[in-house]
Tab-separated table of C-alpha atoms in Angstrom:
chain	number	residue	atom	x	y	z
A	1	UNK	CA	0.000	0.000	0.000
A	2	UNK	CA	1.256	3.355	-0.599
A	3	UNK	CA	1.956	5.370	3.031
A	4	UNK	CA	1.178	9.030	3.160
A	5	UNK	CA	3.254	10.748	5.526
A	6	UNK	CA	1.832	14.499	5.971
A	7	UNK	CA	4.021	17.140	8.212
A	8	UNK	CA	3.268	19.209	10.112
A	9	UNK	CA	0.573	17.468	12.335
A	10	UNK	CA	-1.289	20.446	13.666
A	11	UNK	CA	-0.148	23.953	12.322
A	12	UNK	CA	-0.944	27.522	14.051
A	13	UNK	CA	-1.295	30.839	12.189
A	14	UNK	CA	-2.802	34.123	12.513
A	15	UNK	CA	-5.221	35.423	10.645
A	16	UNK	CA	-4.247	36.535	7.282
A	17	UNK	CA	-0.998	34.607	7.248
A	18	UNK	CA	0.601	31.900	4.942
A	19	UNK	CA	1.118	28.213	5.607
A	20	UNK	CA	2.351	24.902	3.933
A	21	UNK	CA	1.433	21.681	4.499
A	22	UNK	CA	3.929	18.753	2.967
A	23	UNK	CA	2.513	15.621	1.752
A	24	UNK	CA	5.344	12.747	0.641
A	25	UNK	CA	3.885	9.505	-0.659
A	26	UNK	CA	5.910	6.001	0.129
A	27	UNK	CA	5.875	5.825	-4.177
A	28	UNK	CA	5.513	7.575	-6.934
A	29	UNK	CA	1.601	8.515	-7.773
A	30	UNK	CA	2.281	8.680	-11.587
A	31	UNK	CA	-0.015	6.992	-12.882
A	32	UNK	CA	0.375	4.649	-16.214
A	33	UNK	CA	-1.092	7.234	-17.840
A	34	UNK	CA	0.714	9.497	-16.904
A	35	UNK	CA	-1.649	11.541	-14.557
A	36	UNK	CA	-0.621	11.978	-10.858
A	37	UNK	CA	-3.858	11.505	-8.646
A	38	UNK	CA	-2.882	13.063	-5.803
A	39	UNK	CA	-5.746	15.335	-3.879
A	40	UNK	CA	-6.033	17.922	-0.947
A	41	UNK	CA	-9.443	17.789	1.423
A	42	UNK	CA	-10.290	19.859	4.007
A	43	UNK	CA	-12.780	18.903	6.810
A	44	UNK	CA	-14.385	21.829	8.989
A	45	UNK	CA	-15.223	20.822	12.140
A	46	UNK	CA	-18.293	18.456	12.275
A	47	UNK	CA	-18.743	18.729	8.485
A	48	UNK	CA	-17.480	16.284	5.887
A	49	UNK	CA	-14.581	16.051	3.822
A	50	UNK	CA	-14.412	18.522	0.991
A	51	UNK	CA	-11.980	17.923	-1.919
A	52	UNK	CA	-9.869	21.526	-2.411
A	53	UNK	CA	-6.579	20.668	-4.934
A	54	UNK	CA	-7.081	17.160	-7.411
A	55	UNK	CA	-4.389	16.324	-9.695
A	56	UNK	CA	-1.675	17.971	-7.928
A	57	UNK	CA	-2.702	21.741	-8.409
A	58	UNK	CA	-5.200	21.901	-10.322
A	59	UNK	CA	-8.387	23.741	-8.302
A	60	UNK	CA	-11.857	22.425	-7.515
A	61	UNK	CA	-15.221	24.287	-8.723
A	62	UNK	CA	-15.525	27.324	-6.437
A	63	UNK	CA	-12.282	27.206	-4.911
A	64	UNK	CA	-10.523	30.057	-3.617
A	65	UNK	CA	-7.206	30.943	-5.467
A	66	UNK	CA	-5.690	31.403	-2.014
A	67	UNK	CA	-5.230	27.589	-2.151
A	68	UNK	CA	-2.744	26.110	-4.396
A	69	UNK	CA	-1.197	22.878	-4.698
A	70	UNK	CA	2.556	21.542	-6.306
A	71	UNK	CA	5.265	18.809	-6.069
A	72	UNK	CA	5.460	15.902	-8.137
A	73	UNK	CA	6.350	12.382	-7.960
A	74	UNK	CA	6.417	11.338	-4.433
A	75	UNK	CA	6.834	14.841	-2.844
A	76	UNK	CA	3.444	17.199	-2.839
A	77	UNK	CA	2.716	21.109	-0.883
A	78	UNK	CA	-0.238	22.828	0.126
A	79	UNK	CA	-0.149	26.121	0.373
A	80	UNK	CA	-2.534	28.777	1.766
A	81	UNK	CA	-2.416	32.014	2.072
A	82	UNK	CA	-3.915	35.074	3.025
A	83	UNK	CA	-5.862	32.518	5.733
A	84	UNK	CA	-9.461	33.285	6.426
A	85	UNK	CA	-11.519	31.753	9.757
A	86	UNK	CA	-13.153	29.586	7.175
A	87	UNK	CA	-9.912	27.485	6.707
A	88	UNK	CA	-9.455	26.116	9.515
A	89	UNK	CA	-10.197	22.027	10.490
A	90	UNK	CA	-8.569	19.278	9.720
A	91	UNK	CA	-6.096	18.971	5.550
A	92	UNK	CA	-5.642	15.323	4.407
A	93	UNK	CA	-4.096	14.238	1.542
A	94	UNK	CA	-5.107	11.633	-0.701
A	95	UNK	CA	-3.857	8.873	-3.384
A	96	UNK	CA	-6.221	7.660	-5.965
A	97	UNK	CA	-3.569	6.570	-8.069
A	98	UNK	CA	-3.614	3.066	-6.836
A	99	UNK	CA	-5.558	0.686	-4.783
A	100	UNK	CA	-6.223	0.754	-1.970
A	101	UNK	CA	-6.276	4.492	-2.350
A	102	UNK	CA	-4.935	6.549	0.743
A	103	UNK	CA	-4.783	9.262	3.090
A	104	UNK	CA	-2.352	10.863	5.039
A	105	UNK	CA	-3.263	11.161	8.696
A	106	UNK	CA	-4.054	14.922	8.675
A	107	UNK	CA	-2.547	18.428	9.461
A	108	UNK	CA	-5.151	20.758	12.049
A	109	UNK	CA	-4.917	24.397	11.443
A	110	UNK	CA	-5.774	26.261	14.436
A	111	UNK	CA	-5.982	29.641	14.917
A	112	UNK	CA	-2.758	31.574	16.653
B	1	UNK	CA	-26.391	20.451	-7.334
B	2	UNK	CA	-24.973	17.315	-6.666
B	3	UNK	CA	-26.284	15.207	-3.715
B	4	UNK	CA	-25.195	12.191	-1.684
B	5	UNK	CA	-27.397	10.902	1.125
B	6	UNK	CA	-27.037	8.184	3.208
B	7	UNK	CA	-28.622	5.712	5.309
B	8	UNK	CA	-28.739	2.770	6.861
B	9	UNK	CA	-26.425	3.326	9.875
B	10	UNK	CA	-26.573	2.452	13.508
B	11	UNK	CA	-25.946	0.211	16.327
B	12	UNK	CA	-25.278	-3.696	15.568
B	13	UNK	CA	-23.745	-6.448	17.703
B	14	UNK	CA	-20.176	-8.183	16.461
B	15	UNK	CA	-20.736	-10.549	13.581
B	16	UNK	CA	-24.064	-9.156	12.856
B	17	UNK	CA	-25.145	-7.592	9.437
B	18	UNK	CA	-26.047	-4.120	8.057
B	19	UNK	CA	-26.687	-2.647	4.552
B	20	UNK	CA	-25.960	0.995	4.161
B	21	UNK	CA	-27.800	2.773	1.511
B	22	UNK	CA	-26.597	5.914	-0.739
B	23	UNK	CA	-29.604	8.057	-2.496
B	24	UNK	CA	-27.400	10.197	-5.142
B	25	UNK	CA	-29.196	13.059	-7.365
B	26	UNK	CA	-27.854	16.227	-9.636
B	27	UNK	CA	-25.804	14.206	-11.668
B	28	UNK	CA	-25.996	11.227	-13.861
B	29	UNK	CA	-25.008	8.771	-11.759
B	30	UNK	CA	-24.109	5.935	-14.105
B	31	UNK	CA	-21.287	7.825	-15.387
B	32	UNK	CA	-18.855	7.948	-12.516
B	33	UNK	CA	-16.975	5.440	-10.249
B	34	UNK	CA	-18.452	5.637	-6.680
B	35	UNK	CA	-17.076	4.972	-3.140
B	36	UNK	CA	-17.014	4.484	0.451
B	37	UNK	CA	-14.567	6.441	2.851
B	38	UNK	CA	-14.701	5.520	6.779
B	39	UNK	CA	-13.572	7.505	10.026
B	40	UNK	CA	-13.650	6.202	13.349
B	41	UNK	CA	-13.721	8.691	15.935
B	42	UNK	CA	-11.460	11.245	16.549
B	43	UNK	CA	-9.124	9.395	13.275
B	44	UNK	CA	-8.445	10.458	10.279
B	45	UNK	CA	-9.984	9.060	6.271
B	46	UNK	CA	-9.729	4.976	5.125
B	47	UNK	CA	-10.675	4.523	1.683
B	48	UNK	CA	-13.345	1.317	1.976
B	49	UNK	CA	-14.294	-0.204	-1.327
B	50	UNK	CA	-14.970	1.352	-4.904
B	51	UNK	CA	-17.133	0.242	-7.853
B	52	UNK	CA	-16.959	1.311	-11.655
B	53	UNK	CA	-19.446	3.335	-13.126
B	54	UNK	CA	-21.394	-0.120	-14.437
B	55	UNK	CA	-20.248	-1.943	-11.500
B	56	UNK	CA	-18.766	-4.643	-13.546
B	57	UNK	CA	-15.530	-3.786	-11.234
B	58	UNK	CA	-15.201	-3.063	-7.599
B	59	UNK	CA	-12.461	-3.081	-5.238
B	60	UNK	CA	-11.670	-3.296	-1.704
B	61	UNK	CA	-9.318	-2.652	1.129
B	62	UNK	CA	-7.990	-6.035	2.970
B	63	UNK	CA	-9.649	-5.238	6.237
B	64	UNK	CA	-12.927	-5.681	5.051
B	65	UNK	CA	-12.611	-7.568	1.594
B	66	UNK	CA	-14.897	-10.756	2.107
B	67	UNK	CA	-16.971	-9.002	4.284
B	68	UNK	CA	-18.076	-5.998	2.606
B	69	UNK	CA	-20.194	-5.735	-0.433
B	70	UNK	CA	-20.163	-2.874	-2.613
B	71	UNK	CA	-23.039	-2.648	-5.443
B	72	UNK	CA	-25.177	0.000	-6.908
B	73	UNK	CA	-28.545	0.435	-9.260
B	74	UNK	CA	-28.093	2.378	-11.853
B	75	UNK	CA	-31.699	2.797	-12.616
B	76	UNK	CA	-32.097	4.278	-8.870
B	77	UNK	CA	-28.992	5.881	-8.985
B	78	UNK	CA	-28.197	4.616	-5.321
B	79	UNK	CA	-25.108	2.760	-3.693
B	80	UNK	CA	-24.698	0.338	-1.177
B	81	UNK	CA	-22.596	-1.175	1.138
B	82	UNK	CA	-23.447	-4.591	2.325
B	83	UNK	CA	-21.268	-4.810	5.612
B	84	UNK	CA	-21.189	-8.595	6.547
B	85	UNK	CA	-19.434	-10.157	10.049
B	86	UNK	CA	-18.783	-6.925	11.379
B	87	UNK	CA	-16.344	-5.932	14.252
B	88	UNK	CA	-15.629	-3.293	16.479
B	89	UNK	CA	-12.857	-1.637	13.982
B	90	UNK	CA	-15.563	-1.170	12.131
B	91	UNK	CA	-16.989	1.019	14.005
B	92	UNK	CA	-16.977	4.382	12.069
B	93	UNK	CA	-19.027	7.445	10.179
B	94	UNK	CA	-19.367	5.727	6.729
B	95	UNK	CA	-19.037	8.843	4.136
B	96	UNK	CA	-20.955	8.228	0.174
B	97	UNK	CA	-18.596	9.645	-2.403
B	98	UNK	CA	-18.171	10.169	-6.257
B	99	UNK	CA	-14.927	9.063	-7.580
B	100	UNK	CA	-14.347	11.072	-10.920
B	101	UNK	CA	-10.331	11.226	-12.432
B	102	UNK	CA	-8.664	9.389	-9.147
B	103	UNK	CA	-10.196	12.292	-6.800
B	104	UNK	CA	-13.369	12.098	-4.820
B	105	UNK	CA	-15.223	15.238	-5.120
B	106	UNK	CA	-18.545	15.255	-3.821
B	107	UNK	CA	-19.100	13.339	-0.204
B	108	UNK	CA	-22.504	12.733	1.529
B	109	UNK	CA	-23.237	14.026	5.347
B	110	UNK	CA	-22.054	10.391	6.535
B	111	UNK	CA	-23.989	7.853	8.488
B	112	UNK	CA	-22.590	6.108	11.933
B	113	UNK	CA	-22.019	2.770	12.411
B	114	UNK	CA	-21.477	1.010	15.701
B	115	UNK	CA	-20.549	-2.324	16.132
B	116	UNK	CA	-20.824	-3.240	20.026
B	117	UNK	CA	-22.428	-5.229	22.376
């Protein structure tokens, strides 16, 4: 199975600030086809999952530009800026590459 | 607007049975892959089982493959998830979700399910 190791576990940051969130994958998530499945989801407190980033950087409908994603291969980044109350909960990413597909364990953004 | 909702959840004894139910709408269903995500409290996402958009191909994690049953009807654009012999790891909120290019981006409200005596 391919291990997603996510740093930093829980991250703090004020209002209006910038953070990253690393994402490194135990093997590569190209795909045969070339395509590298690799996601970003966000879950707000007592809410479900919500996908953010799919395909590395590439933004979901209705998705703040504040969010971007990069990295390739086995080696993936998060970033937001400019963060809002709105962002904070819990930022897994995901695999879909190959089965089983999987998540790293999470990073919590918390307010500073 | 796409929907997910689920059903079906709830409390069920060790080795018992239980069928959860996804009702999908605002899309046509029987074009995408669909799947099942898990968390158990206070942890983090576990990809369950898949199924292709005709269901002739599904897929599983080990925990739960020969237990769990993933199907759908395309004609009532719903999901399942046949949970057979269940234990306490199972124990989880069971989240409905369209798989479309190796992402999942749409996920129902989730439904609990606890396995306990």
């Amino acid at each position: 199975d391919v291990v997603m190791t996510q740093t930093p576990v829980s991250l703090s940051v004020s209002l209006g600030g910038q953070v990253s969130i690393s994402c490194r994958s135990s093997q590569s998530l190209v795909h045969n086809n070339g395509n590298t499945y690799l996601s970003w989801y966000l879950q707000k407190p007592g809410q479900s999952p919500q996908l953010l980033i799919y395909k590395v950087s590439n933004r979901f409908s209705g998705i703040s530009d504040r969010f971007s994603g990069s990295g390739s291969g086995t080696d993936f980044t998060l970033k937001i800026s400019r963060v809002e109350p709105d962002d904070l909960g819990v930022y897994y990413c995901g695999q879909g590459t190959q089965y089983p597909h999987t998540f790293g364990a999470g990073t919590k953004l918390e307010l500073k | 607007e796409v929907q997910l909702v689920e059903s079906g959840g709830g409390l069920v004894q060790p080795g018992r049975s239980l069928k959860l139910s996804c009702a999908a709408s605002g899309f046509t269903f029987s074009n995408y892959y669909m799947a099942w995500v898990r968390q158990a409290p206070t942890k983090g996402l576990e990809w369950v089982a898949s199924i292709t958009n005709s269901g002739g191909s599904t897929y599983y994690r080990d925990s739960v493959k020969g237990r769990f049953t993933i199907s759908r009807d395309n004609a009532k654009s719903t999901l399942y998830l046949q949970m057979d012999s269940l234990r306490s790891e199972d124990t989880a909120t069971y989240y409905c979700t369209r798989g479309a290019g190796g992402r999942l981006d749409y996920w129902g409200q989730g439904v609990m399910v606890t396995v306990s005596s």
